[in-house]
Coordinates of C-alpha atoms and ligand atoms in Angstrom, one line a residue:
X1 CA -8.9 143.1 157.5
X2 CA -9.6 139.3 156.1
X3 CA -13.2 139.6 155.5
X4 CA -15.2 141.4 153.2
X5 CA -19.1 141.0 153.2
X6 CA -20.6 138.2 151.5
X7 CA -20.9 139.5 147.8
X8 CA -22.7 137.2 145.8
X9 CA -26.0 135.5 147.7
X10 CA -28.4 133.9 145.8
X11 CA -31.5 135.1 148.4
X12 CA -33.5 132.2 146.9
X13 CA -31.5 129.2 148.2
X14 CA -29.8 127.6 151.3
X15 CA -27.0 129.2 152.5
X16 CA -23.9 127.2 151.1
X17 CA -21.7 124.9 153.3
X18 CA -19.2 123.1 153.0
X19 CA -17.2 120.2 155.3
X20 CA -13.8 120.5 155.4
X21 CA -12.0 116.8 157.0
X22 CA -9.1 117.9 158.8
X23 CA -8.0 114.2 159.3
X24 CA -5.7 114.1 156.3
X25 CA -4.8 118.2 155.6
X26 CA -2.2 119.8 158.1
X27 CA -3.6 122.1 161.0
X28 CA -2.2 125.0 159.2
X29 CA -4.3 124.2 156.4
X30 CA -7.2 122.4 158.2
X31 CA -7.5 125.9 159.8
X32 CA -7.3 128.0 156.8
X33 CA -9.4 125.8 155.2
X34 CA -12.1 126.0 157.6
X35 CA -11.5 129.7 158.0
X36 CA -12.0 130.0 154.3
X37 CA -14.8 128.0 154.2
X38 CA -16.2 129.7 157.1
X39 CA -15.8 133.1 155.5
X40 CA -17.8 131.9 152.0
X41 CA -20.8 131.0 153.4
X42 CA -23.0 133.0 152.5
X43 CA -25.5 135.1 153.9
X44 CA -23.6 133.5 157.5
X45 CA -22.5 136.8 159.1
X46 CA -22.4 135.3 162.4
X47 CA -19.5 133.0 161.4
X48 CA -17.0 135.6 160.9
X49 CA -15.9 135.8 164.4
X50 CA -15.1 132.0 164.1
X51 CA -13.6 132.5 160.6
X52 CA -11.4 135.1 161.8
X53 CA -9.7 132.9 164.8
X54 CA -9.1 130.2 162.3
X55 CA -7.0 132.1 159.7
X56 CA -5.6 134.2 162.7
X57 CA -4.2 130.3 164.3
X58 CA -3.2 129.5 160.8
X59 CA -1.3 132.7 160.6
X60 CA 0.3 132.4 163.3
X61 CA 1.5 128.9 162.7
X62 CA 2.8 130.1 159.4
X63 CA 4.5 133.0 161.0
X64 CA 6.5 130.8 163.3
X65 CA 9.9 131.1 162.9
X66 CA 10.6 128.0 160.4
X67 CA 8.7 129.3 157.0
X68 CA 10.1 126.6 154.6
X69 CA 9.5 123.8 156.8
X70 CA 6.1 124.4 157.2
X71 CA 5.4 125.2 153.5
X72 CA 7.9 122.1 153.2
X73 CA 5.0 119.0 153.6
X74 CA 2.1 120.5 151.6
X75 CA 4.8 121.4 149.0
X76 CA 5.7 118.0 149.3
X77 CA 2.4 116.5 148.9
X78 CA 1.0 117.9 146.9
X79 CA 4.1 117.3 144.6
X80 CA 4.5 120.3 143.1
X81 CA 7.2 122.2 140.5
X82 CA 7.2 125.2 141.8
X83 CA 7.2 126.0 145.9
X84 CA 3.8 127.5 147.1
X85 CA 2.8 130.7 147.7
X86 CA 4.6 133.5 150.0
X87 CA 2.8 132.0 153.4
X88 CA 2.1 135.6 154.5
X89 CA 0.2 136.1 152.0
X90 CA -2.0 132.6 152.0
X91 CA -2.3 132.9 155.5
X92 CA -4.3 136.3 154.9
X93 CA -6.5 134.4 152.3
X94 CA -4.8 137.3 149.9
X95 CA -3.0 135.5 146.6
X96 CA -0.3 137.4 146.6
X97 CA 2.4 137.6 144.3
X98 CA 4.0 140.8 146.1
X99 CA 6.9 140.3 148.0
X100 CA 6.3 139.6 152.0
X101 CA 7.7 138.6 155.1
X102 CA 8.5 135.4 154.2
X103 CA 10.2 136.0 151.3
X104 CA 13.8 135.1 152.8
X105 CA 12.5 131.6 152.3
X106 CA 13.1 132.2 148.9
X107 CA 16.9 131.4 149.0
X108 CA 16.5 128.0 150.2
X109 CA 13.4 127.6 147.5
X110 CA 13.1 127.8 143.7
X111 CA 11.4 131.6 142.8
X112 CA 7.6 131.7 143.2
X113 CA 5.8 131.5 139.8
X114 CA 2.8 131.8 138.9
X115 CA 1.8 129.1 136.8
X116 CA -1.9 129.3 134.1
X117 CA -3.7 126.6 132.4
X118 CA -6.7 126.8 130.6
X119 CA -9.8 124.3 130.8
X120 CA -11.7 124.7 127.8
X121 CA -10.3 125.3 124.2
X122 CA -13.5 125.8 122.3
X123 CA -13.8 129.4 120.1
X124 CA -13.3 131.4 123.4
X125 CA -10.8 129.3 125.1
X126 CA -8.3 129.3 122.0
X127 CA -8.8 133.3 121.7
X128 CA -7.9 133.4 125.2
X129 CA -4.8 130.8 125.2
X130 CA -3.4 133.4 122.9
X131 CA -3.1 136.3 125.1
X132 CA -2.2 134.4 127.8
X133 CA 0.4 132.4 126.2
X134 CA 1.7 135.3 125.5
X135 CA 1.3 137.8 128.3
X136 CA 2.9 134.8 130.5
X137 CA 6.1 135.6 128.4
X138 CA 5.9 139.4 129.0
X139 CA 6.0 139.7 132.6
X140 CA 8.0 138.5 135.1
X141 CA 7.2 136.2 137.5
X142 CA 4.9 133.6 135.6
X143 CA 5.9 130.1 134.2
X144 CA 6.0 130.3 130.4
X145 CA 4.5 126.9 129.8
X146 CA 0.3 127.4 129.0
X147 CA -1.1 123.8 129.4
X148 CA -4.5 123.7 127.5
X149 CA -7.2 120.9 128.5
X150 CA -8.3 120.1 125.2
X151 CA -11.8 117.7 125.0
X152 CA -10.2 115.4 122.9
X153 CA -11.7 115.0 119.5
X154 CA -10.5 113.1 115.7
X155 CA -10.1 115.7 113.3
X156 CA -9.6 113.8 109.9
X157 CA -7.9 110.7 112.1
X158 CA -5.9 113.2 113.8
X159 CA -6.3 113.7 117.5
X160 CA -6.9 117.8 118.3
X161 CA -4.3 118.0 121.1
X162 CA -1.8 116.3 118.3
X163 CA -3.1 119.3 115.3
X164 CA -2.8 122.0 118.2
X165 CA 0.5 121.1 119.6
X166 CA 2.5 120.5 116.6
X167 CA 0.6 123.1 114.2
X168 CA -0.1 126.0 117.2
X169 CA -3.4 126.2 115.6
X170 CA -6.9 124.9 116.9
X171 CA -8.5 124.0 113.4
X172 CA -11.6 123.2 114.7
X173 CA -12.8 125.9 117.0
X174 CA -10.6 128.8 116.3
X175 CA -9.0 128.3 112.8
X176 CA -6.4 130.3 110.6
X177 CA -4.8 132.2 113.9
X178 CA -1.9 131.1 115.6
X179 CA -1.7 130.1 119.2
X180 CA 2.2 130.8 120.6
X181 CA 4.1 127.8 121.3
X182 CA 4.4 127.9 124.7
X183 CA 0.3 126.9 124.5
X184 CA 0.7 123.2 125.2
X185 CA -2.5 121.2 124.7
X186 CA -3.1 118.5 127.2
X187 CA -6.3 115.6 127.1
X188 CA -6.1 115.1 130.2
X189 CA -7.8 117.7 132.8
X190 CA -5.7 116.6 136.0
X191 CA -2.5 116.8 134.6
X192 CA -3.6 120.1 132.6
X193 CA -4.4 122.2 136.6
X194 CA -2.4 119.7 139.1
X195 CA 0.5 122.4 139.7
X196 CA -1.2 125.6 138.1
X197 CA -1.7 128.6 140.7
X198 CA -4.5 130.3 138.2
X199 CA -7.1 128.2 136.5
X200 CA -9.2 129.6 133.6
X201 CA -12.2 128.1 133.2
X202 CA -13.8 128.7 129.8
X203 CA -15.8 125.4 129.0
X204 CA -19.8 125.5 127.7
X205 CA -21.4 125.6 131.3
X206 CA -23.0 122.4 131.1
X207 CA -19.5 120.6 131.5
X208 CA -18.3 122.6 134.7
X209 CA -19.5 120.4 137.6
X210 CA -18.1 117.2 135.4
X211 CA -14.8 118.8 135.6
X212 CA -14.8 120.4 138.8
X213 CA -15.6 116.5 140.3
X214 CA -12.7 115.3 138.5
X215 CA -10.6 117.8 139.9
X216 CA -11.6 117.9 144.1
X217 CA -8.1 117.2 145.5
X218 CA -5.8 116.9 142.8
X219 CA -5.1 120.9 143.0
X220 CA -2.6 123.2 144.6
X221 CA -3.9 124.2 147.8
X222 CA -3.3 127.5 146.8
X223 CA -4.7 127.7 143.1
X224 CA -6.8 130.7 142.6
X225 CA -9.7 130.6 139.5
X226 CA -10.9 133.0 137.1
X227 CA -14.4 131.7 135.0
X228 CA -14.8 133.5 131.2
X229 CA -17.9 130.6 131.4
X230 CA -21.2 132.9 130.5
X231 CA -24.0 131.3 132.4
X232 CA -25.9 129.9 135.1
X233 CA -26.1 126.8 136.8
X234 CA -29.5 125.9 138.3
X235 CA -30.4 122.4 140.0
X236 CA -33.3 121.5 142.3
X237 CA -31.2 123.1 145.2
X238 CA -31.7 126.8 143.0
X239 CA -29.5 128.8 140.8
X240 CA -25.7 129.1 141.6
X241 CA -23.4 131.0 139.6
X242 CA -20.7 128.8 137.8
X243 CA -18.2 130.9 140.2
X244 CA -20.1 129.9 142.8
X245 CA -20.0 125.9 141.5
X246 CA -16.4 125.9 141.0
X247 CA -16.2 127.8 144.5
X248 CA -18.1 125.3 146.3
X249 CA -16.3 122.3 144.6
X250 CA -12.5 123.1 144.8
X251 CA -12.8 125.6 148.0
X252 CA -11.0 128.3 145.7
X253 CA -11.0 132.4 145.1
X254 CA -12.9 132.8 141.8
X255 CA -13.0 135.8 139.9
X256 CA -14.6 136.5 136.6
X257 CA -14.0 137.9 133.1
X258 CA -17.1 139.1 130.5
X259 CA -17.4 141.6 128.5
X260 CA -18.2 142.5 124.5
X261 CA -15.7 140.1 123.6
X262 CA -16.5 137.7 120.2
X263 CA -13.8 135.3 120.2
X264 CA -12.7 135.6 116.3
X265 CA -12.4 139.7 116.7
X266 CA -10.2 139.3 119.9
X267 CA -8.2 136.7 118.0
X268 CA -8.0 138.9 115.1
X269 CA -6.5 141.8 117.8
X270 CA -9.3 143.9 116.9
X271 CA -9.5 146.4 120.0
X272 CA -12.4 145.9 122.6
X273 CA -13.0 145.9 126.4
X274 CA -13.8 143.4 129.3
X275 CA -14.3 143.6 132.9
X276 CA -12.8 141.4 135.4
X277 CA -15.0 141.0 138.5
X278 CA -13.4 140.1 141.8
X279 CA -13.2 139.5 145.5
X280 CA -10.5 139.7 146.3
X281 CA -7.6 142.5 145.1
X282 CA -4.4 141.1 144.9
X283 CA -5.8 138.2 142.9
X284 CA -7.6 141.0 140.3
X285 CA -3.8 142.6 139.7
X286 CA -2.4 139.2 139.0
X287 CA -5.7 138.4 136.8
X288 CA -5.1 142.1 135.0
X289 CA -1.4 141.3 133.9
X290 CA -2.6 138.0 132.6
X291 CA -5.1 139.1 130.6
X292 CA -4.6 142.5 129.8
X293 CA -2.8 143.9 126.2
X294 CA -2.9 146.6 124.1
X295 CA -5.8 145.4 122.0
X296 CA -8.0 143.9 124.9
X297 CA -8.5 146.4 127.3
X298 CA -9.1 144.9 130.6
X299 CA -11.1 147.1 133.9
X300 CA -11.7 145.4 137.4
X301 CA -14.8 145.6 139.7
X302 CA -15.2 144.3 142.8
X303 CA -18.7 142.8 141.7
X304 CA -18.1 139.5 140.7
X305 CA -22.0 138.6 140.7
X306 CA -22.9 141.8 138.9
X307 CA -20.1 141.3 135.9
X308 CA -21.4 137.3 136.0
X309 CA -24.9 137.8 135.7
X310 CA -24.4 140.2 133.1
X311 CA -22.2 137.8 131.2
X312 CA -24.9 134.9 131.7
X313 CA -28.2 136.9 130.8
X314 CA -27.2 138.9 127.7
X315 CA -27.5 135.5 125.6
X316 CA -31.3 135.2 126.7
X317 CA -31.5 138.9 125.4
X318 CA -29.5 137.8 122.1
X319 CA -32.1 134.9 121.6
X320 CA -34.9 138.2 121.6
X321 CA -32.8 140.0 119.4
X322 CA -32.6 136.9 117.0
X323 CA -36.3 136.5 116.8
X324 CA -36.8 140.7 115.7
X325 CA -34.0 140.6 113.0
X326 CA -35.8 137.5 111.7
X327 CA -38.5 139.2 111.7
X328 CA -37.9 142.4 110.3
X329 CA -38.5 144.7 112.7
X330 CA -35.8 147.2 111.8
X331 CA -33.5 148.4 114.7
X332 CA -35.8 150.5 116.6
X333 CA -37.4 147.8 117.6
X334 CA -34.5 146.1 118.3
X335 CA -32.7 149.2 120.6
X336 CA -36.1 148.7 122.1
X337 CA -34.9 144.8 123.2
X338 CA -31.5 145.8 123.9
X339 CA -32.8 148.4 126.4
X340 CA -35.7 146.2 128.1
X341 CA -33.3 143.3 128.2
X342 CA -31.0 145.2 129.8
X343 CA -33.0 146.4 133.0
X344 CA -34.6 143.1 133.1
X345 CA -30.9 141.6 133.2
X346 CA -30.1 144.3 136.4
X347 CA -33.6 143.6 137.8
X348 CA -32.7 140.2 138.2
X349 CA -29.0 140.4 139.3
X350 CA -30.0 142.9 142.1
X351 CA -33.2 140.6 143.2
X352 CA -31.5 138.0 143.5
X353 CA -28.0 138.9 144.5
X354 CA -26.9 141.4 147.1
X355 CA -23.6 143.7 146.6
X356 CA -24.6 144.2 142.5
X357 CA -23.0 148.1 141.6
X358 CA -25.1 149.7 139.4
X359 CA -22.1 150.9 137.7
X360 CA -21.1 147.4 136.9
X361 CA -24.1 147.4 134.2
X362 CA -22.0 150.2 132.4
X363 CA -18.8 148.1 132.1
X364 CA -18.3 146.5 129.1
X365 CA -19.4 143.0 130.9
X366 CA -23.0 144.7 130.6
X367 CA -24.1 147.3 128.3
X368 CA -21.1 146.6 125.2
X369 CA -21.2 142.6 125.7
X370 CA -25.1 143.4 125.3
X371 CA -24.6 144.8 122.1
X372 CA -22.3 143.0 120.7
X373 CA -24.3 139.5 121.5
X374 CA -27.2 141.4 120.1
X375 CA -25.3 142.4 116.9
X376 CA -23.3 139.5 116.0
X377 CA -23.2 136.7 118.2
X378 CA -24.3 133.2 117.8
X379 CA -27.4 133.2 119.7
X380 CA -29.2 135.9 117.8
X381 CA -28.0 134.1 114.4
X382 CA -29.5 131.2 115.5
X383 CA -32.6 133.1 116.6
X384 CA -33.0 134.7 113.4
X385 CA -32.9 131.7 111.8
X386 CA -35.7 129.8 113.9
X387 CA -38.1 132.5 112.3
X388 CA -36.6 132.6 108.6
X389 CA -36.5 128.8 108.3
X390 CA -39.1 127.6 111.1
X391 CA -36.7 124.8 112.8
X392 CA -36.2 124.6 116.2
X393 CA -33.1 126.2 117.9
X394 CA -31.4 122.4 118.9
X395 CA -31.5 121.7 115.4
X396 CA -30.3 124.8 114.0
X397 CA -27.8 124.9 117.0
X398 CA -26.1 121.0 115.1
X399 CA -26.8 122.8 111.7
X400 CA -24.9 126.3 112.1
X401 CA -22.4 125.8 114.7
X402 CA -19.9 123.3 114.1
X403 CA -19.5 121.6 117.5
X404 CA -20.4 125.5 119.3
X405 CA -23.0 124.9 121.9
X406 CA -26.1 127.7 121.9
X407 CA -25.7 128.5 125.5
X408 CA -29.1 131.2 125.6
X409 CA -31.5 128.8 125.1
X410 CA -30.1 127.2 128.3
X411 CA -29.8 129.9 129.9
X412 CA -33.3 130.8 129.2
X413 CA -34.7 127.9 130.6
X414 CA -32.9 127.8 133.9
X415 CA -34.0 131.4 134.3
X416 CA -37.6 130.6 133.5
X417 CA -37.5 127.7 136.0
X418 CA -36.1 130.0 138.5
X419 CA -38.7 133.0 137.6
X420 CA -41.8 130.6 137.3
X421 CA -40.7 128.5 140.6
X422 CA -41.2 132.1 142.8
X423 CA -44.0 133.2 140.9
X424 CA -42.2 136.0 139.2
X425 CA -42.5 135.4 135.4
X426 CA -45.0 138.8 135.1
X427 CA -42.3 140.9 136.4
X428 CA -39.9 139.8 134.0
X429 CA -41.7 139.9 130.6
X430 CA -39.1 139.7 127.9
X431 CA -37.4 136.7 129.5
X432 CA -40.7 134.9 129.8
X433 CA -41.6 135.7 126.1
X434 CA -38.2 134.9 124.6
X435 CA -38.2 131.1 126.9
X436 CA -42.0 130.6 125.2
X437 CA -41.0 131.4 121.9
X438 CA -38.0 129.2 122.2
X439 CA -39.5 126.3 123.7
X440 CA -43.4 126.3 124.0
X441 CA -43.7 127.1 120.1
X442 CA -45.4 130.8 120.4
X443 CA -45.2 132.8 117.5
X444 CA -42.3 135.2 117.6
X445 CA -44.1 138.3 116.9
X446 CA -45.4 137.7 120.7
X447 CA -41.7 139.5 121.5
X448 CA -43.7 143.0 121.1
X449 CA -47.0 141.9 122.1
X450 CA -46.2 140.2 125.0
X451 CA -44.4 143.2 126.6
Ligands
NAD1 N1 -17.0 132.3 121.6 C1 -17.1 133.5 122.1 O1 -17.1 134.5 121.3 C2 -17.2 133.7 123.6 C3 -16.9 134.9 124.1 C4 -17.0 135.2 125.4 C5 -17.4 134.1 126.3 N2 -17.7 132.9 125.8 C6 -18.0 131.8 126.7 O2 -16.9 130.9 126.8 C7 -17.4 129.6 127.2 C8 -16.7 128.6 126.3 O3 -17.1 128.9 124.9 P1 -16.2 128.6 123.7 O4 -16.7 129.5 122.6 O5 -14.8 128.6 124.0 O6 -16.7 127.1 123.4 P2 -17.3 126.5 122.0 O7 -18.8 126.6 122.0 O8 -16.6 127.2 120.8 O9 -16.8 125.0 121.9 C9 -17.3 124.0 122.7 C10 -16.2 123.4 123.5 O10 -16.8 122.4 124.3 C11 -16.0 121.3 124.3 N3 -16.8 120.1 124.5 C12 -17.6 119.4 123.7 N4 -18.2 118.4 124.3 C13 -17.6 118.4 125.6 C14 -17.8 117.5 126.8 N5 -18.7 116.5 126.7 N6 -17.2 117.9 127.9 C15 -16.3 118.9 127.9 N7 -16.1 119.8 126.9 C16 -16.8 119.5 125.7 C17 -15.4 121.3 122.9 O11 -14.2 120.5 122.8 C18 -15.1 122.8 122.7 O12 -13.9 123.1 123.3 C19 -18.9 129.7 127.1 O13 -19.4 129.8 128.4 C20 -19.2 130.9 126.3 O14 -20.4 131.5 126.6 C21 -17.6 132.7 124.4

């Protein structure tokens, strides 16, 4: 009933663990915790039996007769505006916003809300904070305030967070569009997630950990996360998915959201699709209201490593796109990079991960968002450019971007590392090509030859 198998192993690296101290968390959540934490590991099939009695003593404790007062001290502690969770449905694991059991305890406490804040507020981020700002205020049962961690910055002596919260607009990143007022921007990162029960994380994925260290302990107990972050995180200990990092770090749920989604066109309300990947159900349906509207059509797949790798290797495919429209190669030749990139892209989800769907590559997180990013997106401008003008893609990245970070050629060199480090580069000849090409200076007509 609690488990499910272990979606999203990375069958290069150590099993993942995690220590939970019990010394300063109740036993209720001590054995939640460990039952969680138990239940995460991946590739650990064996401790399910062990991960089962925990939640099933942590269940039971909650389902003693005296619901607030055990909700009561972590409430307390963790000094929160709104009361946690229904305790049913935490002590499942399931993020429930459906009524339960325990829901009597709801005339002695204030109405459970759930409560969104963003981390990030870049191009993507600000698109974002205006669907959710507003979808928070067109369904029941969320808190209408938005807080937004903003990365401070002096725009013209002004700080950002100032510009965005008293014009609703983010000049920098996402200019002439609105954001709705109930968007608040907020500098600081602890006080932007401290009592939020959904956090979107939609920073550049070199700035996750950073904030994910800030923010070990200082979150409700019962936060869930959703990561709009496209790529991979890869350190000597192998690649983990940014999921997986904010996972590991805040001992959270963590769905995802990709799909062929450029962040001025979604601002601009101009229709398109994305796919929500996700373990766990009842968090997906909150996730869906969230995010979904008329304009940005949202489907769910229970494949969150599928619908993430898609979203983190399409900008390696952009970068090959970039280099054939500078080129000239005319669009057969690009279909022709689309289509390799794309089975190199499910090659590498499905060799590396276990529980990918095939079907997942049809969502719009995989075959549209491939499209797009290889029609208009910033990484095959930029890659264009490297062969028009002949500078390098860091300095064309400060030159054409304004602040935006180029996250391919990152990407592309993590992946390299990873392919080269198992002796796999020859089975995965476009990546290989586009990494030399973007760092090893080989001509970029190598992107046919090389194939
Ligand atoms: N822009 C899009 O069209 C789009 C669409 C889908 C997904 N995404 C993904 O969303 C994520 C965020 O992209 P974006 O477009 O919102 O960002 P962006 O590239 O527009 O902006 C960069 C952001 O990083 C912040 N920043 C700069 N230095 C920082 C630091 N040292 N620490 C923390 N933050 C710092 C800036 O304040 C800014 O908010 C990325 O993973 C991207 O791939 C982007």
């Amino acid at each position: 009933m609690i488990t499910k198998a272990p979606q999203h192993c990375c069958r290069l690296f150590l099993p993942r663990t995690r220590l939970v101290t019990t010394s300063s968390i109740s036993p209720c959540r001590a054995a939640l915790q460990a039952g969680r934490t138990t239940l995460s590991t991946r590739n650990n099939l064996t401790a399910a039996p062990a991960a089962r009695r925990s939640l099933s003593t942590a269940t039971d404790a909650l389902l003693s007769p005296r619901p607030p007062a055990l909700a009561a001290p972590a409430f307390r502690a963790a000094n929160l505006s709104v009361p946690p969770r229904p305790a049913l449905a935490l002590a499942r694991g399931l993020h429930s916003s459906r009524p339960t059991l325990l829901d009597a305890s709801k005339s002695t406490m204030t109405q459970y809300k759930e409560k969104a804040c963003l981390i990030g507020s870049g191009n993507w981020g600000s698109a974002i904070a205006k669907i959710v700002g507003r979808n928070v205020t067109e369904h029941d049962g969320f808190d209408r305030e938005v807080k937004m961690w903003v990365f401070e910055e002096m725009i013209n002596g002004e700080k950002l967070t100032e510009i965005i919260n008293t014009k609703h607009e983010n000049v920098k990143y996402l200019p002439n569009i609105k954001l709705p007022p109930n968007v608040k921007a907020v500098p600081d990162v602890v006080e932007t997630c401290h009592d939020a029960t959904v956090l979107i994380f939609v920073v550049p994925h070199q700035f996750v950990k950073g904030i994910c260290q800030k923010l070990v302990g200082r979150i409700r107990p019962d936060a869930r996360a959703i990561s709009l972050i496209k790529g991979v995180d890869v350190s000597a200990m192998g690649l983990t998915l940014v999921s997986d990092l904010i996972k590991q770090n805040l001992n959270v749920d963590v769905s995802v959201l990709m799909g062929a989604n450029i962040a001025n066109e979604v601002a601009a309300e101009n229709f398109c699709e994305t796919t929500i990947g996700y373990s766990d159900p009842d968090n997906a349906e909150v996730l869906k209201k969230l995010f979904h509207t008329p304009y940005f059509r949202v489907s769910t797949v229970p494949d969150v490593a599928g619908v993430e790798i898609c979203g983190a290797l399409k900008n390696i495919v952009a970068l090959g796109a970039g280099f054939v429209d500078g080129l000239r190669y005319g669009d057969n030749t690009k279909a022709a990079i689309i289509r390799l990139g794309l089975l190199e892209m499910k090659k590498f989800a499905k060799m590396f991960y276990s529980g990918v769907r095939d079907e997942t590559f049809l969502e719009s997180c995989g075959v549209a968002d491939l499209i797009t990013t290889c029609s208009g997106g910033r990484n095959r401008r930029v890659a264009e450019a490297m062969v028009t003008t002949g500078k390098p893609l860091d300095v064309l990245e400060k030159e054409m971007l304004n602040g935006q970070k180029l996250q391919g050629t990152l990407t592309a060199k993590e992946v390299y590392e990873i392919l080269s480090r198992q002796n796999l580069t020859h089975e995965f000849p476009l990546f290989t090509v586009i990494y030399r090409i973007s760092f090893e200076s080989l001509p970029a007509s190598h992107i046919v030859r090389d194939l």
